[in-house]
Coordinates of C-alpha atoms and ligand atoms in Angstrom, one line a residue:
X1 CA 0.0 0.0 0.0
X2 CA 0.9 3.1 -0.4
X3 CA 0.3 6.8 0.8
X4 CA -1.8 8.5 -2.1
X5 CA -4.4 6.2 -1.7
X6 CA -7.1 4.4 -3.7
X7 CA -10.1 6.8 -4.4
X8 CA -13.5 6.9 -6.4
X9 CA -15.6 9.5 -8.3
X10 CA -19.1 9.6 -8.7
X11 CA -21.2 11.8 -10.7
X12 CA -25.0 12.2 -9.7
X13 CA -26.7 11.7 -6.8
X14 CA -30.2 10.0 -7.8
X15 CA -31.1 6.7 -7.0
X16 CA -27.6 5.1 -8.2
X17 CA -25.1 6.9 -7.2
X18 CA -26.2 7.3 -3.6
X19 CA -26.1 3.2 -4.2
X20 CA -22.5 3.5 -5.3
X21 CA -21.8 6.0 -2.8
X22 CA -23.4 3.8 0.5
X23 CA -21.5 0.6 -1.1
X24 CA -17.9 2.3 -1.7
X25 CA -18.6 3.8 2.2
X26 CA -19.2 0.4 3.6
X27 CA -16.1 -0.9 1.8
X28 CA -14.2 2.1 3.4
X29 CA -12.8 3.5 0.1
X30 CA -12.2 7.2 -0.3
X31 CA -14.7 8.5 -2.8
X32 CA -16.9 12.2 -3.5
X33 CA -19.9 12.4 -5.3
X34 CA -20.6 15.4 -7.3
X35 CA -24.3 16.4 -8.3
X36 CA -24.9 19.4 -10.0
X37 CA -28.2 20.3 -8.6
X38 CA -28.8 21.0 -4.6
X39 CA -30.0 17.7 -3.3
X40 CA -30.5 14.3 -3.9
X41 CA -32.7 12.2 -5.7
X42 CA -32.7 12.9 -9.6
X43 CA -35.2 11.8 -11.4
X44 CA -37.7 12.2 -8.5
X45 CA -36.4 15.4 -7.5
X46 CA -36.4 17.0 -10.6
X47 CA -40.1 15.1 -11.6
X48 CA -42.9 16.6 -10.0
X49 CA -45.7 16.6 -12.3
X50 CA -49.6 15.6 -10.7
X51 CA -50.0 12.4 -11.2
X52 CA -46.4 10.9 -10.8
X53 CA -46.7 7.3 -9.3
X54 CA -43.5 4.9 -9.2
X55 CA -44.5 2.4 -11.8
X56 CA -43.3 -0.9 -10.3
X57 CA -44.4 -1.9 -6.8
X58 CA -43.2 0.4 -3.7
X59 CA -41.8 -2.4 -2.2
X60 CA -39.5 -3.4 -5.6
X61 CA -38.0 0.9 -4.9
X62 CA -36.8 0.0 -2.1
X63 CA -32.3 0.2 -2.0
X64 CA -31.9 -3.3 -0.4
X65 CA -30.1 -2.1 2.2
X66 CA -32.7 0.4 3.4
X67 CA -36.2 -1.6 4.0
X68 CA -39.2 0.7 3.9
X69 CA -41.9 -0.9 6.0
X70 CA -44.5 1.9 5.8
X71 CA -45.5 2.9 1.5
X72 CA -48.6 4.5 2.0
X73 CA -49.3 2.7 -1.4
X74 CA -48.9 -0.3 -3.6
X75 CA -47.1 2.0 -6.3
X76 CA -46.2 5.2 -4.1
X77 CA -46.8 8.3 -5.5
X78 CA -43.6 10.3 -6.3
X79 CA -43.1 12.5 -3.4
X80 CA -42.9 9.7 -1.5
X81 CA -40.5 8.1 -2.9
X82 CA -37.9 11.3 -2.8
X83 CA -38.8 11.7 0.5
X84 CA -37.6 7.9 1.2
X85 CA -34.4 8.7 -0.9
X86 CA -33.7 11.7 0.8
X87 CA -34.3 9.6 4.4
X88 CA -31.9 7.0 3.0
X89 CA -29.2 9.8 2.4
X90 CA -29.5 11.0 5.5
X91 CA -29.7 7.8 7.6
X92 CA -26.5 6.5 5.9
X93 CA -24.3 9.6 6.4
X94 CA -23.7 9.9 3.2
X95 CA -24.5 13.8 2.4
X96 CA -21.0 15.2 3.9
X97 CA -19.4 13.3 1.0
X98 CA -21.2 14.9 -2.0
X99 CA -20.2 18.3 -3.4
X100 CA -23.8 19.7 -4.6
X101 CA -24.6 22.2 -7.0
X102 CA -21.3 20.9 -8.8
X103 CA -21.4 19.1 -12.0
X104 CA -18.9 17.3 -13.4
X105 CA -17.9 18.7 -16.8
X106 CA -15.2 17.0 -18.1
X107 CA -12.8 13.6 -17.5
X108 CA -9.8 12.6 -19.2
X109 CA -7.9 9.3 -18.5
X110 CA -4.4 10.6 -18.2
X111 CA -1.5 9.1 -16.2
X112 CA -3.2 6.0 -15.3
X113 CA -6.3 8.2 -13.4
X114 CA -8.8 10.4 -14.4
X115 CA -8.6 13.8 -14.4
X116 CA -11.7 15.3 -13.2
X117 CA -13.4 19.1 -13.9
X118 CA -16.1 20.8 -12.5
X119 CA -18.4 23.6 -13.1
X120 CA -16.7 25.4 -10.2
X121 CA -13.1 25.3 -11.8
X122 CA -12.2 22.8 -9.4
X123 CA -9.4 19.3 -10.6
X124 CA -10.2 16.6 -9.1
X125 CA -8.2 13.4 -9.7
X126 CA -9.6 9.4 -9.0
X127 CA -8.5 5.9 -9.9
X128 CA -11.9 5.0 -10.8
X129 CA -15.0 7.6 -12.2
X130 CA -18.1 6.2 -12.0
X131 CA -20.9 8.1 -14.2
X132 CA -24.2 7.8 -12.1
X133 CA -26.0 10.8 -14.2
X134 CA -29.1 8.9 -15.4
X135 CA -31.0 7.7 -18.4
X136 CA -33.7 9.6 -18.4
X137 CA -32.4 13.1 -17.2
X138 CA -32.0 15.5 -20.4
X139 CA -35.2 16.8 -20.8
X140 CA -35.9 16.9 -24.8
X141 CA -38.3 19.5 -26.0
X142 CA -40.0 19.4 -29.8
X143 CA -38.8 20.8 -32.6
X144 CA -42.3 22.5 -33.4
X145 CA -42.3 25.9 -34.9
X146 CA -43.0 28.7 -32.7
X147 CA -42.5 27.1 -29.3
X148 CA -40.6 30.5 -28.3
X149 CA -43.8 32.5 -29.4
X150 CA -46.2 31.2 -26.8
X151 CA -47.7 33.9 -24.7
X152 CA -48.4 31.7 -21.5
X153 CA -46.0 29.9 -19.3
X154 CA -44.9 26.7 -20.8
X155 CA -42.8 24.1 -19.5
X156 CA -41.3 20.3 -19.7
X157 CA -42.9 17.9 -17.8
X158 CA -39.3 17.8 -15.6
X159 CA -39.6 21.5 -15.0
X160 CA -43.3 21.4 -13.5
X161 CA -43.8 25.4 -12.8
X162 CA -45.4 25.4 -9.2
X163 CA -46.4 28.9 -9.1
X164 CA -48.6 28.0 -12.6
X165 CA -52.3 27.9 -10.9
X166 CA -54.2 25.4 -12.3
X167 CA -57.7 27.0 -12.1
X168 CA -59.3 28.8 -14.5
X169 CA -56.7 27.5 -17.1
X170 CA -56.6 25.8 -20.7
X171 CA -54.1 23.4 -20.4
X172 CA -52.2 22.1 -23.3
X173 CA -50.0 18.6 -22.1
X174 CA -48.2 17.6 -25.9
X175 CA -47.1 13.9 -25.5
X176 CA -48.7 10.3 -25.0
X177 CA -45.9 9.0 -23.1
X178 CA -45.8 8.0 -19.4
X179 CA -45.0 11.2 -18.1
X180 CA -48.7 12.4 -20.7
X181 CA -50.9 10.0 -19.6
X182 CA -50.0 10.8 -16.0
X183 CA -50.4 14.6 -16.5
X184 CA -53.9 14.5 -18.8
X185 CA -54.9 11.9 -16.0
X186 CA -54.5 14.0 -13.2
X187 CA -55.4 17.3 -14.6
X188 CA -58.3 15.9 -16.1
X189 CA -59.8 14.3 -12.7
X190 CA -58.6 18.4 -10.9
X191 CA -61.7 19.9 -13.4
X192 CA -59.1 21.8 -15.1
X193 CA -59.8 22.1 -18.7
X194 CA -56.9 19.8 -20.6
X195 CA -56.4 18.8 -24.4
X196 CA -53.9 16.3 -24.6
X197 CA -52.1 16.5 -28.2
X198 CA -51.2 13.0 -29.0
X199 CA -49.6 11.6 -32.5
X200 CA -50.6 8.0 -31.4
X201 CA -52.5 5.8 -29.2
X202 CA -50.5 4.3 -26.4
X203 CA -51.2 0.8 -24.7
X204 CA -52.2 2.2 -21.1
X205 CA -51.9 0.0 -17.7
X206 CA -55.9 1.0 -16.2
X207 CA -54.0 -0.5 -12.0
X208 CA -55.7 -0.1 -9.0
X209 CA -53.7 0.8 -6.7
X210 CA -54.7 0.4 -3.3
X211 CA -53.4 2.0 0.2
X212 CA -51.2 -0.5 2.0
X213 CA -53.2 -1.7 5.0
X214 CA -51.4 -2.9 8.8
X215 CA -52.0 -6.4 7.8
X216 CA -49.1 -5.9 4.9
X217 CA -46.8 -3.6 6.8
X218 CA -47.0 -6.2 10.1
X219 CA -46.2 -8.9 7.7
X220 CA -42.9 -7.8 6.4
X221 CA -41.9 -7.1 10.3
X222 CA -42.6 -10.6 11.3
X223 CA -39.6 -12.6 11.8
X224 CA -38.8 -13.6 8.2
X225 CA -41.3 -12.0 6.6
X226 CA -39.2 -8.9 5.1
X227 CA -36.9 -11.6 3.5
X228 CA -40.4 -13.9 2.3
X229 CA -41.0 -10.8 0.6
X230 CA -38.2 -10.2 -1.0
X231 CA -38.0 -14.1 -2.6
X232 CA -41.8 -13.5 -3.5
X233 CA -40.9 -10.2 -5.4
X234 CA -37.7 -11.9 -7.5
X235 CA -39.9 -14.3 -8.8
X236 CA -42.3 -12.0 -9.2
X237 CA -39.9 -10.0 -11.6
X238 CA -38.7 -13.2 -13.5
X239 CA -41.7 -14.8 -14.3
X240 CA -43.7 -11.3 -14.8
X241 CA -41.2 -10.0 -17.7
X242 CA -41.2 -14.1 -19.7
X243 CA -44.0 -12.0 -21.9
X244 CA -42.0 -9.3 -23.1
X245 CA -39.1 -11.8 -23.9
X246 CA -40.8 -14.8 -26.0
X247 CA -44.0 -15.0 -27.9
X248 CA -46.6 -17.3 -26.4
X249 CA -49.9 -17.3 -24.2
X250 CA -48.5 -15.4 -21.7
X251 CA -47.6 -12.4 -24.2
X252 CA -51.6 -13.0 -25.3
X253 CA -53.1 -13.0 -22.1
X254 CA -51.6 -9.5 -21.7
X255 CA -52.5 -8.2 -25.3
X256 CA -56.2 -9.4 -24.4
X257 CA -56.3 -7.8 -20.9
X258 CA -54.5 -4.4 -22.3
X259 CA -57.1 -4.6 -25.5
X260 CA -60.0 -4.8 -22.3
X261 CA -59.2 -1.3 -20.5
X262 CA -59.8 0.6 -24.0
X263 CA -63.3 -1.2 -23.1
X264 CA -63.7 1.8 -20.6
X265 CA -63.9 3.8 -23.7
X266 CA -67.9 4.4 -24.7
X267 CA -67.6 6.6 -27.4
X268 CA -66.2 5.0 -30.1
X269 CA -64.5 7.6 -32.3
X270 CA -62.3 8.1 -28.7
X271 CA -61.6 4.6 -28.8
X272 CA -60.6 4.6 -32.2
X273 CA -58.0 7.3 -31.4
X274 CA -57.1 5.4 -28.4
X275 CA -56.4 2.2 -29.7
X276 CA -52.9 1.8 -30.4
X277 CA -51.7 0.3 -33.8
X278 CA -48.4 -1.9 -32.8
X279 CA -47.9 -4.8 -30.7
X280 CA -48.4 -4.2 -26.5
X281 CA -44.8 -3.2 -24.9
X282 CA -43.2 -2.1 -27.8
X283 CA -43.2 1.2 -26.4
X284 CA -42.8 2.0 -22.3
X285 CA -46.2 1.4 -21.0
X286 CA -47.9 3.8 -19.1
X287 CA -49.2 3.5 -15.7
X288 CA -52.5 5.3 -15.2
X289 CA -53.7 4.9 -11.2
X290 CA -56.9 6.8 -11.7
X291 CA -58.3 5.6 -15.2
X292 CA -56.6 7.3 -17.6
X293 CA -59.9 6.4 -20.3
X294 CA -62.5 7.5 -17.7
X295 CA -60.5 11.1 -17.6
X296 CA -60.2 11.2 -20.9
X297 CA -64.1 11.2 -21.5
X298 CA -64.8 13.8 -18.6
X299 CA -66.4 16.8 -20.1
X300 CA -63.7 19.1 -19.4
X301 CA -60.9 16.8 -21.3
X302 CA -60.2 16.5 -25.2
X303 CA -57.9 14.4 -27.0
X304 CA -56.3 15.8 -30.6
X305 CA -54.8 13.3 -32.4
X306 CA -52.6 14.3 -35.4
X307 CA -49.4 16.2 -36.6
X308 CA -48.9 19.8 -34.7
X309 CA -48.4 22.5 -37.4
X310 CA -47.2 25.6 -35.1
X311 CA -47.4 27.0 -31.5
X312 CA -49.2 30.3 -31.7
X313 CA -49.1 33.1 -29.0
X314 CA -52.7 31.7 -27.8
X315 CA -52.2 28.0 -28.5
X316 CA -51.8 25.7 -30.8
X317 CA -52.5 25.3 -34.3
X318 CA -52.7 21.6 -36.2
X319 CA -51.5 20.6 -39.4
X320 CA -55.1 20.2 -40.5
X321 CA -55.6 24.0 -39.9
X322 CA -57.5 23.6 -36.7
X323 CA -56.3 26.2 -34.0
X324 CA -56.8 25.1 -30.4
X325 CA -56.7 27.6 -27.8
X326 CA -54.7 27.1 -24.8
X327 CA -53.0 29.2 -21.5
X328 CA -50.4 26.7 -20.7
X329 CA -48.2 24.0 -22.3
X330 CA -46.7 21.0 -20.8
X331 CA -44.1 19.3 -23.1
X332 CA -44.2 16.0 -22.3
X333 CA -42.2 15.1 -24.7
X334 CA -39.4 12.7 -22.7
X335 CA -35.6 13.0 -22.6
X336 CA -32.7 12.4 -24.8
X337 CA -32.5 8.4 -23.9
X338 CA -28.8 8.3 -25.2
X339 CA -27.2 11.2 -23.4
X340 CA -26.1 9.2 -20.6
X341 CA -23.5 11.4 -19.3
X342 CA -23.0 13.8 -21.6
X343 CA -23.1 16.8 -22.1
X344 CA -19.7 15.8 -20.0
X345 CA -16.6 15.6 -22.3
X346 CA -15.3 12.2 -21.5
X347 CA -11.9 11.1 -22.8
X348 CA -10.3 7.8 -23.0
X349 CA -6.9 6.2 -24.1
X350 CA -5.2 8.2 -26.4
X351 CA -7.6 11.3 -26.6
X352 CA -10.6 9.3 -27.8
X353 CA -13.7 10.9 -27.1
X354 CA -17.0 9.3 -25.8
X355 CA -18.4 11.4 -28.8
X356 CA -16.3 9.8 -31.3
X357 CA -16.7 6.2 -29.7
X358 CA -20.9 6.5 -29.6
X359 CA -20.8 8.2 -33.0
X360 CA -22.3 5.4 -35.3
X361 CA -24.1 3.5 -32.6
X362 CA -24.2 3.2 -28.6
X363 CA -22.4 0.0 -27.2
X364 CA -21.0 -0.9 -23.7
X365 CA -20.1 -4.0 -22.3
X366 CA -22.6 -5.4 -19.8
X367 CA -24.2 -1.1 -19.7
X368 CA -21.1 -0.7 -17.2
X369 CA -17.8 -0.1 -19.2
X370 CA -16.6 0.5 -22.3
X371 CA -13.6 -0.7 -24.1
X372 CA -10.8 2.3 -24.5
X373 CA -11.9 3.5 -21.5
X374 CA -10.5 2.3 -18.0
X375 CA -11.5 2.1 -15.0
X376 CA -14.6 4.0 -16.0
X377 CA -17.7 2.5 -14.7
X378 CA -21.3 3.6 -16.0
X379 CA -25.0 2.7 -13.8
X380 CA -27.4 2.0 -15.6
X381 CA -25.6 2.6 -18.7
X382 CA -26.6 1.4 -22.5
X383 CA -28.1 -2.5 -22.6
X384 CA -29.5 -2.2 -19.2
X385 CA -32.8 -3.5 -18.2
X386 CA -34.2 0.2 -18.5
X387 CA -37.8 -1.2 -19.3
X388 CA -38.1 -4.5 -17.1
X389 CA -36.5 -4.3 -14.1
X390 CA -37.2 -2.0 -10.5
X391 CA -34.2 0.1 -10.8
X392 CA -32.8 -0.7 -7.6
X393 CA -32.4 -4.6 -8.4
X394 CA -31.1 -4.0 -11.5
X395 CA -28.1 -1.3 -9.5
X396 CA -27.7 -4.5 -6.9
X397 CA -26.5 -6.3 -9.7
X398 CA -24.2 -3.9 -11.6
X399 CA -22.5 -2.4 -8.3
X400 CA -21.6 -6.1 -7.2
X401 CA -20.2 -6.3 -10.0
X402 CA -18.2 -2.9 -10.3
X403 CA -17.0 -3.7 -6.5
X404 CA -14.9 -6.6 -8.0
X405 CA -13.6 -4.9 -10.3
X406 CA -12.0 -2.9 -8.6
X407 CA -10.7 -5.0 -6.0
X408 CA -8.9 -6.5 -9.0
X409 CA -7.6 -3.6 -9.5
X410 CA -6.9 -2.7 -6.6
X411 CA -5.2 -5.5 -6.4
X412 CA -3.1 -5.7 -9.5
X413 CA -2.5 -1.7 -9.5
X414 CA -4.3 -1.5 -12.7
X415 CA -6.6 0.1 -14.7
X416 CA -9.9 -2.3 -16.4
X417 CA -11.3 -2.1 -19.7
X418 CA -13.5 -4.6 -21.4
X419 CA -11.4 -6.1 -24.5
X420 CA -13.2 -4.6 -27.6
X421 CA -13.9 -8.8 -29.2
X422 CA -15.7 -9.3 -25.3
X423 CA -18.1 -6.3 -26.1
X424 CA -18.5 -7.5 -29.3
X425 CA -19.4 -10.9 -28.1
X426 CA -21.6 -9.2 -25.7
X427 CA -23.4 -7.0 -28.2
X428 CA -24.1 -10.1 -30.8
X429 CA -25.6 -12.0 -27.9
X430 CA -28.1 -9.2 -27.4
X431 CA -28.6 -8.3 -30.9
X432 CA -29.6 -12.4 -31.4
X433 CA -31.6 -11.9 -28.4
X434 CA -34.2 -9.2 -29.8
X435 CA -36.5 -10.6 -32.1
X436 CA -38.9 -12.2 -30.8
X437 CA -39.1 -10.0 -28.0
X438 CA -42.2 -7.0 -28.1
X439 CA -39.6 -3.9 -28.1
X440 CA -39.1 -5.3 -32.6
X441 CA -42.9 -5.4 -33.1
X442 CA -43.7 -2.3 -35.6
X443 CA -43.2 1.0 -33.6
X444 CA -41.1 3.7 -33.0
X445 CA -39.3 3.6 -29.4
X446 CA -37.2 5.5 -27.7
X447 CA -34.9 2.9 -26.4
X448 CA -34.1 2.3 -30.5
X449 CA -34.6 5.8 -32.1
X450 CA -31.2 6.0 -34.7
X451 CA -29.7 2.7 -32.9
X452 CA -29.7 -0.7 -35.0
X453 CA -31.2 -2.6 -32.0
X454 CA -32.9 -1.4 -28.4
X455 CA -30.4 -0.3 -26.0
X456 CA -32.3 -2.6 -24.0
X457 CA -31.9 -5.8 -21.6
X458 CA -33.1 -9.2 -23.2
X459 CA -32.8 -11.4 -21.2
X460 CA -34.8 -12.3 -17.9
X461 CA -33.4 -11.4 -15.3
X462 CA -32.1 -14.9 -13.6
X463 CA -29.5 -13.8 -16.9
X464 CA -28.6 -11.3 -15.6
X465 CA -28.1 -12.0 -12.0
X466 CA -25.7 -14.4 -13.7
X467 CA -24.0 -12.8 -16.1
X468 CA -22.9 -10.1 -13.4
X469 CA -22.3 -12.5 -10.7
X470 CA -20.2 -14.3 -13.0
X471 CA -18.0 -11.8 -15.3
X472 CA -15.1 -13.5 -16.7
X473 CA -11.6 -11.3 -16.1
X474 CA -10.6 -12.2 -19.3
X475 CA -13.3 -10.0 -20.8
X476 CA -11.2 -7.3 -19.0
X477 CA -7.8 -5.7 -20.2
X478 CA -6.1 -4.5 -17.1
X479 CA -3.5 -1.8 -17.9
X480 CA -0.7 -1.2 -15.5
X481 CA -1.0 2.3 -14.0
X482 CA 2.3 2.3 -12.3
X483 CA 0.3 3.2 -9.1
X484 CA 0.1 1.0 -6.3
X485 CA -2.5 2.2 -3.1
Ligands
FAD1 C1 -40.9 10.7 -15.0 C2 -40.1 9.5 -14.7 C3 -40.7 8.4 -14.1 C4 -40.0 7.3 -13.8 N1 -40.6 6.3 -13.1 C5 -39.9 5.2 -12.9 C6 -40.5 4.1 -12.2 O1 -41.7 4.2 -11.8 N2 -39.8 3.0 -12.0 C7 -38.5 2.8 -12.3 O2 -37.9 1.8 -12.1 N3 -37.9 3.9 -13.0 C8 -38.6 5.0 -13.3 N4 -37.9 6.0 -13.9 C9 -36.5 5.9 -14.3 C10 -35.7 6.6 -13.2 O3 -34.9 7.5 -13.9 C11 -34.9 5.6 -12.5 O4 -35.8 4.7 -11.7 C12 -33.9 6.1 -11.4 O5 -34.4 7.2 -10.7 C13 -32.6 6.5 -12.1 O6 -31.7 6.9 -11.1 P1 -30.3 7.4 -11.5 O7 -29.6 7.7 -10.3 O8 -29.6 6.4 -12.4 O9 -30.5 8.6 -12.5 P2 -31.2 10.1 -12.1 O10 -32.3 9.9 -11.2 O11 -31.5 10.7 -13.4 O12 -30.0 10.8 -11.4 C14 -28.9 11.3 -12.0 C15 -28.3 12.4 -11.1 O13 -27.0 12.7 -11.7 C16 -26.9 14.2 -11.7 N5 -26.0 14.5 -12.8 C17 -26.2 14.3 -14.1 N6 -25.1 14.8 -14.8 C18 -24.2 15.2 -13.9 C19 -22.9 15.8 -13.9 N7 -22.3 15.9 -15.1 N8 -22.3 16.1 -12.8 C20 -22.9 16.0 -11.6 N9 -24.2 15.5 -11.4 C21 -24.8 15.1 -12.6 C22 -28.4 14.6 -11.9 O14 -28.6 16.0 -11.4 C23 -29.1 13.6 -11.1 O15 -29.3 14.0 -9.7 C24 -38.6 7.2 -14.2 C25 -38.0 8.2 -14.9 C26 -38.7 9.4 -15.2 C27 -38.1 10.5 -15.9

């Protein structure tokens, strides 16, 4: 060992790098976390919309560290869970080792470490940077002619304007995504008066979703009950997600009960625009916990379906002429999927860029690291389970893996990059994977957008569990750094 030390950097502070950041504590490695905004919590600190429910159990959010005995619901409404995140930052001490309102803007592999900027001026340097920044965390808005001439307040759905009232208001929400269907839902049920401008039907999830009663919350205190759970829930997850992966009865039991909730629909025009044209699951599916199709047919709620022609100082107008007048816009129009970190400058070996390396298609090995690059480690990065799996599982698996990596080298005063013939192996296996599976079926997604194949996880996830657990070295070059710690 020797005096300079062994340390870590992490960029963000949402749900995975406060994982990182409680695992490299426990292991008692030097690390900082920097996060550009003022607090924890990304995506549900930034998200605030009406309407925002976590869309896989309470209970599957949970770090698995950090049991939550008390969700006020099965699918907990989204200030809940940042107020559980924020609890679990401050429970585990780990707030005094992130730098907020400082974001990382540039890191270059030089010297056998990275070289680390921030927005302050400050030069950090680490042995390993570990990119925590999200995948859904650039807002994107649309490219639609005279967005800047709108008179009213308009914002994206991750920029919710609070002091917006919502009485007395025509609301515009533009988008049929998750984040849509939440917002028109929501809005709808308020009285406010909302047109929702959708260019096609989505598959909706019509859940109930119930408050958690004593019975459930004593249950998981009982002595092995909590760990009951937790079995029930993996299986759960496996045998839940076999639909999505292979064709079969399972995948047609869900197209018939999906095709049952547009039954909700009594006007049949409405359904007609509500009935989606491409297989179930090929897009993200979203949750609606207080009947998105009874909303939509409340008096004071309109759908438009069809291409937007121009925003106009008093709303918008459609390409068929027809001018709809509004006093606010949402844009729920998502985030750029395949940002990961960037806008960051990243730079690997030799001065290549992560730019120049993601320039004709996105690829990593395992969505964790990237060949040319060492001893950079991404969560949640490209090819992982961003449409399957409750977050937190999927960040169980990757850190595990991350944390022996870097005892190996640790251990071998190194720096690990996946070979470029293992990521290709590993991109073939998944590119074989995918047809069959409902993200090929005849729509537009944004986990494919320009990319020959979703930047999705294929596999259930018993395979993945696996494939982390069991990560040869040899997929691994390690380059001497000349550093021992
Ligand atoms: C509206 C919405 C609803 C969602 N609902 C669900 C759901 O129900 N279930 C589910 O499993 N997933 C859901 N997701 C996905 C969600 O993003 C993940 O569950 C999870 O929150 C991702 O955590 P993260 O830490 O990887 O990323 P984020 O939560 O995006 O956090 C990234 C953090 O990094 C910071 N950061 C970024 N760049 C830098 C930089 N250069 N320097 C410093 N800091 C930086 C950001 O400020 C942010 O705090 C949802 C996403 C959205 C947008």
């Amino acid at each position: 060992m020797t005096d300079r030390g062994f340390r870590v950097v992490v960029a963000g502070a949402g749900v995975a790098g406060l994982f990182m950041a409680d695992t490299l504590k426990r292991a008692r490695i030097d690390f900082t976390v920097y996060e550009k905004a003022s607090e924890v919590g990304g995506t549900w600190r930034d998200n605030t919309f009406p309407g925002l429910y976590v869309d896989v159990l309470s209970r599957q959010y949970e770090f698995p560290f950090e049991p939550n005995y008390n969700w006020s619901r099965k699918y907990a409404p989204a200030s809940e869970i940042l107020a559980y995140v924020k609890k679990v930052a401050q429970r585990r001490g780990l707030a005094k080792f992130i730098r907020f309102n400082e974001a990382i803007t540039a890191a270059r592999f030089s010297g056998g470490r990275w070289q680390i900027e921030t927005g302050k001026g400050r030069a950090d340097v680490a042995d390993v940077f570990i990119c925590a920044t999200g995948f859904l965390h650039q807002p994107r808005l649309p490219d639609i002619a005279g967005r800047d001439n709108f008179a009213g307040p308009s914002f994206h759905s991750a920029r919710w304007d609070h002091s917006v009232s919502y009485e007395g208001q025509r609301w515009g929400v533009i988008g049929s995504g998750a984040s849509g269907v939440q917002i028109t839902e929501a809005l709808a049920w308020a009285g406010c008066d909302v047109t929702q401008f959708i260019r096609r039907a989505q598959w909706v999830h019509i859940r109930d979703n119930p408050h958690s009663t004593w019975r459930e919350r004593l249950k998981l205190r009982l002595p092995g009950g909590y760990a009951r759970e937790q079995r029930r829930l993996w299986q759960m997850i496996n045998e839940g997600d076999a639909w999505r992966l292979y064709p079969g009865p399972q995948r047609e039991a869900m197209e018939r009960e999906y095709r049952s909730y547009l039954d909700y629909i009594k006007d049949p025009e409405l359904k007609q625009k509500l009935t989606p044209d491409y297989n179930l699951g090929c897009t993200r599916i979203p949750k609606s916990d207080r009947n998105y199709y009874e909303a939509v047919q409340l008096p004071n709620a309109h759908i438009v379906k069809g291409a937007i022609d121009r925003i106009v100082p008093d709303g918008i107008v459609m390409a068929d002429g027809a001018h709809v007048p509004l006093d606010v816009i949402v844009y729920a129009t998502g985030f750029d999927p395949h940002a990961y970190m960037r806008p960051m400058n990243v730079t690997g070996l030799n001065g290549a860029t992560i730019d120049e390396a993601w320039r004709e298609r996105i690829f990593s090995y395992g969505g964790i690291a990237l060949p040319g690059f060492p001893n950079l480690f991404m969560l949640y990065g490209p090819f992982s389970p961003v449409n399957n799996v409750p977050v937190p599982l999927g960040l169980e698996q990757e850190i595990g893996c991350i944390m022996r990596l870097i005892a190996e080298v640790r251990a071998r005063c190194a720096a690990a990059a996946p070979t470029i013939a293992a990521t290709e192996n590993f991109l073939a296996r998944l590119g074989a994977a995918f047809p069959g599976t409902v993200w090929m079926g005849g729509c537009k997604n944004w986990y494919t957008s320009d990319q020959p194949t979703p930047v999705l996880w294929p596999f259930p996830q018993s395979e993945r569990k696996t494939f982390f657990e069991q990560v040869p070295l040899a997929d691994f070059n390690f380059i001497p750094t000349g550093q021992a710690d």
